[in-house]
Amino acid sequence: MATSLYDFSVANYLQTLTGVANVLDKGLKHLTATGRDPDEFVGVRLAEDMLPFQFQIASVVHHSLGAIEGVKSGVFRPPGALHPETYADLQAKVANTASALRALDAAEVNALAGKDVVFHIGQAQMPFVAEGFILSFSLPNFYFHATTAYDILRTHGAPLGKRDFMGPPRMKG
């Protein structure tokens, strides 16, 4: 069985976005139960020199749906500046991203195979072909930021485990 661009991009994004949505839900329950303000939590960092929880969720969105949009346009840039958001806003971003990804046609995504895409960061440019961009840049960033969001909640006591993060595996049958 050949694996398509859709299979290793959109299908993986959706699996992990389901996990991220679950992690956010469990995190919200934990924060509420422990008397923490979820809206103040969006600024929490894993380490002082790392970007906050809000950025981690924004990057999960940016490196999933944003990556597909970047391949379509041929240009991908870092996410824009952060604007004040609530915890509920972050949950809605993840839900809206998953919904938009589910609406993508597999044939349309697969037709992007071999397409050039350039990552622009400042004056630097990194040229890719769609498959290399997704596999060597987008997915590693996507998983890094999803994991960091999980870790931030976990280090603040949210009762999370690996199954919460993984989302539903795509099993035979």
PDB file of N, CA and C in Angstrom, residues 6-7 13 26 29 32 37-38 52 55 58 67 86 89 93 99 104 111 118 122 143 145 148 157:
ATOM      1  N   TYR A   6      -1.736  13.065   1.590  1.00  0.00           N
ATOM      2  CA  TYR A   6      -2.856  13.230   2.514  1.00  0.00           C
ATOM      3  C   TYR A   6      -2.672  12.342   3.749  1.00  0.00           C
ATOM      4  N   ASP A   7      -2.281  11.080   3.520  1.00  0.00           N
ATOM      5  CA  ASP A   7      -2.113  10.132   4.630  1.00  0.00           C
ATOM      6  C   ASP A   7      -1.075  10.606   5.636  1.00  0.00           C
ATOM      7  N   TYR A  13      -2.216  15.001  11.200  1.00  0.00           N
ATOM      8  CA  TYR A  13      -2.641  16.216  11.882  1.00  0.00           C
ATOM      9  C   TYR A  13      -3.944  15.966  12.644  1.00  0.00           C
ATOM     10  N   LYS A  26      -9.136  18.149  29.267  1.00  0.00           N
ATOM     11  CA  LYS A  26      -8.708  17.656  30.581  1.00  0.00           C
ATOM     12  C   LYS A  26      -7.960  18.737  31.357  1.00  0.00           C
ATOM     13  N   LYS A  29     -10.523  21.140  32.870  1.00  0.00           N
ATOM     14  CA  LYS A  29     -11.151  20.543  34.067  1.00  0.00           C
ATOM     15  C   LYS A  29     -10.213  20.611  35.265  1.00  0.00           C
ATOM     16  N   THR A  32      -9.788  24.326  36.462  1.00  0.00           N
ATOM     17  CA  THR A  32     -11.005  24.764  37.143  1.00  0.00           C
ATOM     18  C   THR A  32     -11.120  24.105  38.522  1.00  0.00           C
ATOM     19  N   ASP A  37      -7.189  30.138  37.097  1.00  0.00           N
ATOM     20  CA  ASP A  37      -7.896  30.818  36.022  1.00  0.00           C
ATOM     21  C   ASP A  37      -7.337  30.340  34.684  1.00  0.00           C
ATOM     22  N   PRO A  38      -8.142  29.614  33.894  1.00  0.00           N
ATOM     23  CA  PRO A  38      -7.651  29.102  32.611  1.00  0.00           C
ATOM     24  C   PRO A  38      -7.173  30.214  31.672  1.00  0.00           C
ATOM     25  N   PRO A  52       5.003  30.893  25.420  1.00  0.00           N
ATOM     26  CA  PRO A  52       3.929  30.447  26.307  1.00  0.00           C
ATOM     27  C   PRO A  52       2.985  29.414  25.676  1.00  0.00           C
ATOM     28  N   PHE A  55       1.229  30.198  22.479  1.00  0.00           N
ATOM     29  CA  PHE A  55       2.041  30.047  21.271  1.00  0.00           C
ATOM     30  C   PHE A  55       2.116  28.592  20.840  1.00  0.00           C
ATOM     31  N   ALA A  58      -1.110  27.866  19.087  1.00  0.00           N
ATOM     32  CA  ALA A  58      -1.120  28.582  17.802  1.00  0.00           C
ATOM     33  C   ALA A  58      -0.196  27.896  16.798  1.00  0.00           C
ATOM     34  N   ALA A  67       0.243  24.688   7.302  1.00  0.00           N
ATOM     35  CA  ALA A  67       1.236  24.043   6.438  1.00  0.00           C
ATOM     36  C   ALA A  67       0.606  23.632   5.109  1.00  0.00           C
ATOM     37  N   THR A  86      -8.292  33.792  25.135  1.00  0.00           N
ATOM     38  CA  THR A  86      -8.714  33.029  26.302  1.00  0.00           C
ATOM     39  C   THR A  86      -8.422  31.548  26.056  1.00  0.00           C
ATOM     40  N   ASP A  89     -10.723  30.345  23.538  1.00  0.00           N
ATOM     41  CA  ASP A  89     -10.286  30.701  22.183  1.00  0.00           C
ATOM     42  C   ASP A  89      -9.328  29.650  21.638  1.00  0.00           C
ATOM     43  N   LYS A  93      -9.798  27.325  18.373  1.00  0.00           N
ATOM     44  CA  LYS A  93      -8.809  27.268  17.289  1.00  0.00           C
ATOM     45  C   LYS A  93      -8.528  25.828  16.881  1.00  0.00           C
ATOM     46  N   SER A  99     -11.796  20.825  11.971  1.00  0.00           N
ATOM     47  CA  SER A  99     -12.944  20.875  11.070  1.00  0.00           C
ATOM     48  C   SER A  99     -12.509  21.247   9.649  1.00  0.00           C
ATOM     49  N   LEU A 104     -11.011  19.023   3.842  1.00  0.00           N
ATOM     50  CA  LEU A 104     -10.122  18.941   2.690  1.00  0.00           C
ATOM     51  C   LEU A 104     -10.370  17.645   1.918  1.00  0.00           C
ATOM     52  N   ALA A 111      -2.767  16.009  -4.890  1.00  0.00           N
ATOM     53  CA  ALA A 111      -2.342  16.702  -6.108  1.00  0.00           C
ATOM     54  C   ALA A 111      -1.241  17.727  -5.821  1.00  0.00           C
ATOM     55  N   VAL A 118       8.345  27.412  -0.251  1.00  0.00           N
ATOM     56  CA  VAL A 118       9.496  28.090   0.334  1.00  0.00           C
ATOM     57  C   VAL A 118       9.101  28.624   1.701  1.00  0.00           C
ATOM     58  N   GLY A 122      12.491  35.873   8.120  1.00  0.00           N
ATOM     59  CA  GLY A 122      13.312  37.070   7.955  1.00  0.00           C
ATOM     60  C   GLY A 122      13.769  37.150   6.505  1.00  0.00           C
ATOM     61  N   TYR A 143       4.530  18.299  16.010  1.00  0.00           N
ATOM     62  CA  TYR A 143       4.633  17.419  17.178  1.00  0.00           C
ATOM     63  C   TYR A 143       5.367  18.089  18.341  1.00  0.00           C
ATOM     64  N   HIS A 145       5.357  21.284  19.181  1.00  0.00           N
ATOM     65  CA  HIS A 145       4.475  22.232  19.861  1.00  0.00           C
ATOM     66  C   HIS A 145       3.305  21.533  20.547  1.00  0.00           C
ATOM     67  N   THR A 148       4.854  20.139  23.671  1.00  0.00           N
ATOM     68  CA  THR A 148       5.153  21.193  24.637  1.00  0.00           C
ATOM     69  C   THR A 148       3.886  21.672  25.338  1.00  0.00           C
ATOM     70  N   GLY A 157       0.198  19.729  36.850  1.00  0.00           N
ATOM     71  CA  GLY A 157      -0.637  18.780  37.573  1.00  0.00           C
ATOM     72  C   GLY A 157      -1.821  18.197  36.827  1.00  0.00           C
TER      73      GLY A 157
END
